[in-house]
mmCIF file of C-alpha atoms in Angstrom:
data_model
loop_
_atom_site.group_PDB
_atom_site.id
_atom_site.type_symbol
_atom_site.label_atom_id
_atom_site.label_comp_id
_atom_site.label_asym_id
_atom_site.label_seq_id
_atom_site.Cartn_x
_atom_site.Cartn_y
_atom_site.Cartn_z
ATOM 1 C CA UNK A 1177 0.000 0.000 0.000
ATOM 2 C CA UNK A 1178 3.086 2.365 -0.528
ATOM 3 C CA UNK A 1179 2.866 3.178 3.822
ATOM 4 C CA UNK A 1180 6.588 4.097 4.581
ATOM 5 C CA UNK A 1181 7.247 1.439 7.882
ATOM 6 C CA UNK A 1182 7.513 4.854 9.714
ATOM 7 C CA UNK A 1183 4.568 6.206 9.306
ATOM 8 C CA UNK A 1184 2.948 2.931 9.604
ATOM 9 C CA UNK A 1185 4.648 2.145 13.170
ATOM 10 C CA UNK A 1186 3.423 5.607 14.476
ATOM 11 C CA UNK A 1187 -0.234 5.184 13.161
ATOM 12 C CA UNK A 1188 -0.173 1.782 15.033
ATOM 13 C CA UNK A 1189 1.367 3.046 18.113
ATOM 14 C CA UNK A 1190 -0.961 6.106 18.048
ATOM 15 C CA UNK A 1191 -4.547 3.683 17.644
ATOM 16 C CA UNK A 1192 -6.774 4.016 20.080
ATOM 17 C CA UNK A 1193 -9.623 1.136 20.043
ATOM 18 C CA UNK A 1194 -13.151 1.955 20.563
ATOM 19 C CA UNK A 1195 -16.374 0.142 20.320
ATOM 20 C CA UNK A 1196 -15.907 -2.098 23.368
ATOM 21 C CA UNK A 1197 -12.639 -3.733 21.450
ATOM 22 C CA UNK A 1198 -9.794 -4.402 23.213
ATOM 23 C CA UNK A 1199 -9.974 -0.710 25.329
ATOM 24 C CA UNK A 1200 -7.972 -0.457 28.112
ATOM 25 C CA UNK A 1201 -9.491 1.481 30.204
ATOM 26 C CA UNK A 1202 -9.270 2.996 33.852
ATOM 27 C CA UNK A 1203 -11.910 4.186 36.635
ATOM 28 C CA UNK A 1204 -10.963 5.480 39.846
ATOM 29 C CA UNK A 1205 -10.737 2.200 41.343
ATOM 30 C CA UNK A 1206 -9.602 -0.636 38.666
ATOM 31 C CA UNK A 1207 -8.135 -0.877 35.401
ATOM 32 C CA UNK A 1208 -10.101 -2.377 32.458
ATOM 33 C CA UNK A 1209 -9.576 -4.524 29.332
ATOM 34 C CA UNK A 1210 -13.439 -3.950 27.368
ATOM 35 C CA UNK A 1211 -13.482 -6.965 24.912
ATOM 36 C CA UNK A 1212 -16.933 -7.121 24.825
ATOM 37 C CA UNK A 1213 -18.479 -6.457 21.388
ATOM 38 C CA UNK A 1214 -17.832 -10.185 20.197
ATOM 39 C CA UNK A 1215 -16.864 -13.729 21.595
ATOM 40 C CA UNK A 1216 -16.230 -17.326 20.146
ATOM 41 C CA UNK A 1217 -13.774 -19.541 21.528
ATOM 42 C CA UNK A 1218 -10.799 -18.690 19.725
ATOM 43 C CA UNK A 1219 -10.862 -14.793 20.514
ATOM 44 C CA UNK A 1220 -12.235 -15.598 24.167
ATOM 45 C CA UNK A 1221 -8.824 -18.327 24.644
ATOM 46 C CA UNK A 1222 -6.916 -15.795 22.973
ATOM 47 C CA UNK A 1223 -8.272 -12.931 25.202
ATOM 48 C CA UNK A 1224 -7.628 -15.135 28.143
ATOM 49 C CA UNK A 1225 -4.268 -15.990 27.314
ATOM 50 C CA UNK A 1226 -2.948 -12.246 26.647
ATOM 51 C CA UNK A 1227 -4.431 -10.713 29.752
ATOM 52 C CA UNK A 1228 -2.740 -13.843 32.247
ATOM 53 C CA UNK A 1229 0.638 -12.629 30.436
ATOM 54 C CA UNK A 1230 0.511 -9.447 31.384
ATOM 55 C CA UNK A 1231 1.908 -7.740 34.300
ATOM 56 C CA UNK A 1232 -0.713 -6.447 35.954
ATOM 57 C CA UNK A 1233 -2.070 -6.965 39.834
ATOM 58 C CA UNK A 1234 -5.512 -8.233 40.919
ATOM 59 C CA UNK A 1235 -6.379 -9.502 37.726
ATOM 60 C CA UNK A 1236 -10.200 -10.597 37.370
ATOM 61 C CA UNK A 1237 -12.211 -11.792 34.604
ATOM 62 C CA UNK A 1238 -15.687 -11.288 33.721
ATOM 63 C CA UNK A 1239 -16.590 -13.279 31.064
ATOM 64 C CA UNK A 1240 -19.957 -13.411 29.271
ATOM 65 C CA UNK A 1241 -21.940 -16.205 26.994
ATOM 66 C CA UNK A 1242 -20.211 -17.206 23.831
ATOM 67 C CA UNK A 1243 -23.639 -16.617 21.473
ATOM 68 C CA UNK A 1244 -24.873 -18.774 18.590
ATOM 69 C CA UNK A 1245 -22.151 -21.953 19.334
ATOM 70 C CA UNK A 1246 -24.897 -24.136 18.506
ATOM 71 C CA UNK A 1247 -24.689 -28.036 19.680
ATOM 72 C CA UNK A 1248 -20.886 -27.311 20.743
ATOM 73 C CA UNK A 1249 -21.951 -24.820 22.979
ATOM 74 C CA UNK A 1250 -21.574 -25.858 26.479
ATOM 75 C CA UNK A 1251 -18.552 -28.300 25.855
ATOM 76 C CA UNK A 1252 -16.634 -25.066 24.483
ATOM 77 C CA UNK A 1253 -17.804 -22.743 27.450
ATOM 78 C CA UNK A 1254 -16.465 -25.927 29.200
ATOM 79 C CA UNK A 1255 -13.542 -25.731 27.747
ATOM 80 C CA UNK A 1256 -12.853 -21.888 28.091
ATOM 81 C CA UNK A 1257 -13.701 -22.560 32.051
ATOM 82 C CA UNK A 1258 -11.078 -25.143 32.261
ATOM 83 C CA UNK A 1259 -8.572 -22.570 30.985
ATOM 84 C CA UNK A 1260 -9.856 -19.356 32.741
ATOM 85 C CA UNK A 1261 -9.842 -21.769 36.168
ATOM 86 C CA UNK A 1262 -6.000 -23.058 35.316
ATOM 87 C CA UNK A 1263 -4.729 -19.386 34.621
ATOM 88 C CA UNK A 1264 -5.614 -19.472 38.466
ATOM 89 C CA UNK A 1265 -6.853 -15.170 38.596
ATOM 90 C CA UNK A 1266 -8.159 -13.851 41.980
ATOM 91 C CA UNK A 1267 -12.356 -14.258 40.872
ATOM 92 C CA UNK A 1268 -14.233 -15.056 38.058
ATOM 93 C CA UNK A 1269 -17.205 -14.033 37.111
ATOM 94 C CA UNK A 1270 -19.563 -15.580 34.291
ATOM 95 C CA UNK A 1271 -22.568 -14.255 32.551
ATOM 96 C CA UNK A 1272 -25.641 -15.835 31.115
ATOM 97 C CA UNK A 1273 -26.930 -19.655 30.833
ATOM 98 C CA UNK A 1274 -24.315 -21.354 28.762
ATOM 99 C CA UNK A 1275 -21.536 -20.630 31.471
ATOM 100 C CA UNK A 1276 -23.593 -21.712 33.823
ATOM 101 C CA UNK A 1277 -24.756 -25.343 32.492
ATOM 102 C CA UNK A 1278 -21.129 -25.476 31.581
ATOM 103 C CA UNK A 1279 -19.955 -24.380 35.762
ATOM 104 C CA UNK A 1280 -22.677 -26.983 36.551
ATOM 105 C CA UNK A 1281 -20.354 -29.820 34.453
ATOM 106 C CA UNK A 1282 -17.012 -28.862 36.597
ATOM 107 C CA UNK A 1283 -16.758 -30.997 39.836
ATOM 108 C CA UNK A 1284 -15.739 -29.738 42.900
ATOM 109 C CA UNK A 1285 -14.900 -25.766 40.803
ATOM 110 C CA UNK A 1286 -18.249 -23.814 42.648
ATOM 111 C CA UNK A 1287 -16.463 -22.180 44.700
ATOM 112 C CA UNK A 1288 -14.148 -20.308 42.416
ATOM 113 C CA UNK A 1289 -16.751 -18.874 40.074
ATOM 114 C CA UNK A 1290 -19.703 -16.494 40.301
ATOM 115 C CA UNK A 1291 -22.650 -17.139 38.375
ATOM 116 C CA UNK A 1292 -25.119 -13.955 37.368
ATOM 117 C CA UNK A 1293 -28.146 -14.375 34.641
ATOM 118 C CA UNK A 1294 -27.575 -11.018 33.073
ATOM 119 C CA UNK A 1295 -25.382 -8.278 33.278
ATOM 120 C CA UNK A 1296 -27.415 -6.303 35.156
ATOM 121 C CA UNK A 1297 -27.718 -8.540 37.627
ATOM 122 C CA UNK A 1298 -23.806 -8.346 37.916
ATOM 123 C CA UNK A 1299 -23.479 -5.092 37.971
ATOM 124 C CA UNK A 1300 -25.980 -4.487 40.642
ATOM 125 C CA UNK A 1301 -23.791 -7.214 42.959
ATOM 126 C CA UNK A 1302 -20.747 -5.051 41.970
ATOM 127 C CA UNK A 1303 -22.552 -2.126 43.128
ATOM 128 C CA UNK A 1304 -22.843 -3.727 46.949
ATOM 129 C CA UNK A 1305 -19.540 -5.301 46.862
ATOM 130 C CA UNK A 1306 -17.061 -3.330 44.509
ATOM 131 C CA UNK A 1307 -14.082 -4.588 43.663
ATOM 132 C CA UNK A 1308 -10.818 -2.163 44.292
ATOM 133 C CA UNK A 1309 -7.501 -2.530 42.781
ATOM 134 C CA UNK A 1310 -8.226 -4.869 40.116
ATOM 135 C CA UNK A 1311 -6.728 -5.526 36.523
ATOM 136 C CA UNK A 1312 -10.044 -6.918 34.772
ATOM 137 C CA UNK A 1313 -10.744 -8.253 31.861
ATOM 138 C CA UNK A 1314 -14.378 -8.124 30.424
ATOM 139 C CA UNK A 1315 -15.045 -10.612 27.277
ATOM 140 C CA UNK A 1316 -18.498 -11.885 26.067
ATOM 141 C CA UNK A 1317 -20.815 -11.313 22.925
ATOM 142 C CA UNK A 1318 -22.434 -8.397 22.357
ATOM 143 C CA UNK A 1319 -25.720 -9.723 23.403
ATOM 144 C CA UNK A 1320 -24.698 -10.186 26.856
ATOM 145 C CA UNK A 1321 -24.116 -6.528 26.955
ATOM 146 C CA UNK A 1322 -21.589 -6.703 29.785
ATOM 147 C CA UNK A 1323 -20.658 -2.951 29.364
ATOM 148 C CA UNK A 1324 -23.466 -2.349 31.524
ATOM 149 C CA UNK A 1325 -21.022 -3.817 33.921
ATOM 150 C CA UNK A 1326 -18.588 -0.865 33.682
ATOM 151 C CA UNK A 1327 -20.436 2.012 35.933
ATOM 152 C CA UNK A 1328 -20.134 -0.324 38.366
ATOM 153 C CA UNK A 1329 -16.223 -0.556 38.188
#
């Protein structure tokens, strides 16, 4: 495209993502990753993956539905569990029905997740009990609408 490497290397370092994409983001209290405009497994592992690698304290995830997975649904909400529970971060919290059928497949792994319906419903627990001092990542599809969650950050 004729883009001198310069140029193109400042452009890149200058971007600044918006629409709930990969924002990093900070309140007065935590500092936010806002993935939430689309999920499937691979950008969800992926997602998961990057955030445990970086150097950051506290670090939480709330993670919403994967949408429209079809039959492989809950064995690949399963599967993102499994990965999100062996990256071993402070809490997790999940969002909407398919995380919770898959939760309800994981023996003995209760205890380190918490389980809302809807966003709202999350953001209204994170209203009485705020978290402080937390790197967070927030990942689900856009249906889930888990930026709803961020007032309450």
């Amino acid at each position: 495209m004729d883009v001198p490497a310069a140029d193109a290397i400042v452009a890149i370092g200058e971007y600044v993502p918006s629409n709930n994409r990969s924002q990093l983001t900070r309140t007065e209290r935590n500092t936010l990753v806002v993935d939430a405009y689309n999920a499937n497994p691979t950008s969800m592992r992926a997602a998961i993956e990057n955030f445990a690698m970086l150097k950051m304290p506290a670090k939480v995830l709330l993670l919403g539905d994967m949408l429209e997975l079809g039959q492989d649904s809950i064995q690949e909400h399963k599967a993102i569990l499994g990965l999100a529970l062996e990256k071993g971060f402070e809490k997790i919290f999940l969002v909407g029905g398919e995380f919770a059928q898959a939760a309800s497949q994981l023996p003995g792994r209760g205890g380190d997740l918490s389980l809302f319906e809807d966003s709202a419903s999350l953001r209204d627990y994170l209203k009485e009990k705020p978290l402080s001092g937390c790197s967070i990542l927030i990942k689900g599809s856009r249906g889930k609408r888990l930026e709803r969650v961020i007032e309450a950050l």
